[in-house]
Coordinates of C-alpha atoms in Angstrom, one line a residue:
M22 CA -3.2 -16.8 -9.2
L23 CA -1.7 -18.4 -5.9
F24 CA 0.8 -15.7 -5.2
I25 CA -1.4 -12.7 -5.8
I26 CA -3.8 -14.4 -2.7
S27 CA -1.0 -15.2 -0.8
L28 CA 0.6 -12.0 -0.9
S29 CA -3.1 -10.5 -0.1
L30 CA -3.5 -12.2 2.5
A31 CA 0.1 -11.4 4.0
L32 CA -0.9 -7.6 2.8
A33 CA -4.4 -7.9 4.9
M34 CA -2.3 -9.2 8.2
D35 CA -1.1 -5.8 9.4
A36 CA -4.6 -4.4 9.3
L37 CA -5.7 -7.4 11.6
A38 CA -3.3 -7.3 14.4
V39 CA -4.8 -3.3 14.2
S40 CA -8.1 -4.5 14.6
V41 CA -7.5 -6.9 17.0
G42 CA -5.1 -4.5 19.0
I43 CA -7.7 -1.8 19.0
G44 CA -10.7 -4.4 20.0
L45 CA -8.7 -6.0 22.8
S46 CA -7.4 -2.1 24.1
N47 CA -11.2 -1.2 24.6
P48 CA -13.7 -4.1 24.8
K49 CA -16.6 -1.7 25.0
L50 CA -15.7 0.0 21.7
K51 CA -18.7 1.0 19.3
F52 CA -19.0 -0.5 16.7
S53 CA -18.5 2.1 14.1
R54 CA -15.3 3.3 15.9
A55 CA -14.1 -0.4 15.4
V56 CA -14.9 -0.2 11.9
L57 CA -13.2 2.5 11.2
P58 CA -9.3 1.6 11.2
P59 CA -9.4 -2.0 9.4
L60 CA -11.7 0.0 6.9
M61 CA -9.3 2.6 6.5
F62 CA -6.3 0.2 5.8
G63 CA -8.3 -1.4 3.0
I64 CA -8.8 1.5 1.5
F65 CA -5.2 2.8 1.3
Q66 CA -4.0 -0.7 0.5
M67 CA -6.5 -1.0 -2.8
L68 CA -5.3 2.8 -4.0
M69 CA -2.0 2.4 -3.5
P70 CA -1.1 0.0 -6.0
I71 CA -3.3 1.9 -8.4
L72 CA -1.9 5.1 -7.8
G73 CA 1.6 3.8 -8.3
Y74 CA 0.5 2.2 -11.5
F75 CA -0.9 5.7 -12.7
L76 CA 2.1 7.6 -11.3
S77 CA 4.9 5.3 -13.5
F78 CA 3.0 5.8 -16.5
Y79 CA 3.2 9.4 -15.9
A80 CA 7.1 9.3 -14.8
K81 CA 7.8 6.8 -18.2
G82 CA 6.8 10.1 -20.0
K83 CA 8.8 12.2 -17.7
I84 CA 11.9 10.9 -17.2
G85 CA 14.3 8.9 -19.9
F86 CA 13.3 5.8 -17.6
E87 CA 15.2 3.5 -19.3
K88 CA 18.5 5.7 -18.0
Y89 CA 17.4 5.9 -14.6
D90 CA 15.1 3.0 -13.6
H91 CA 17.5 1.2 -11.8
W92 CA 18.6 4.3 -9.6
I93 CA 15.0 5.2 -9.0
A94 CA 14.6 1.8 -7.8
F95 CA 17.4 1.5 -5.7
F96 CA 17.0 5.1 -4.1
L97 CA 13.6 4.6 -3.0
L98 CA 14.4 0.7 -2.0
V99 CA 17.1 2.5 0.7
F100 CA 14.6 5.5 1.3

């Protein structure tokens, strides 16, 4: 549980940096415009693991995953 909490905090740091940068660059920014970037970060960071989870089940059924899984991981990491 500690690992999951620390990982989620680390992933949230980019949204924090963007939010602070936007706020500092334009102090007269409306609240509705200031909330949009962190909200979009949060939505996408929530959806990407869910999408990856379901796509992995789809790919496992379509590909002989045990034969090629290490090569797929290698090329994804290189890309």
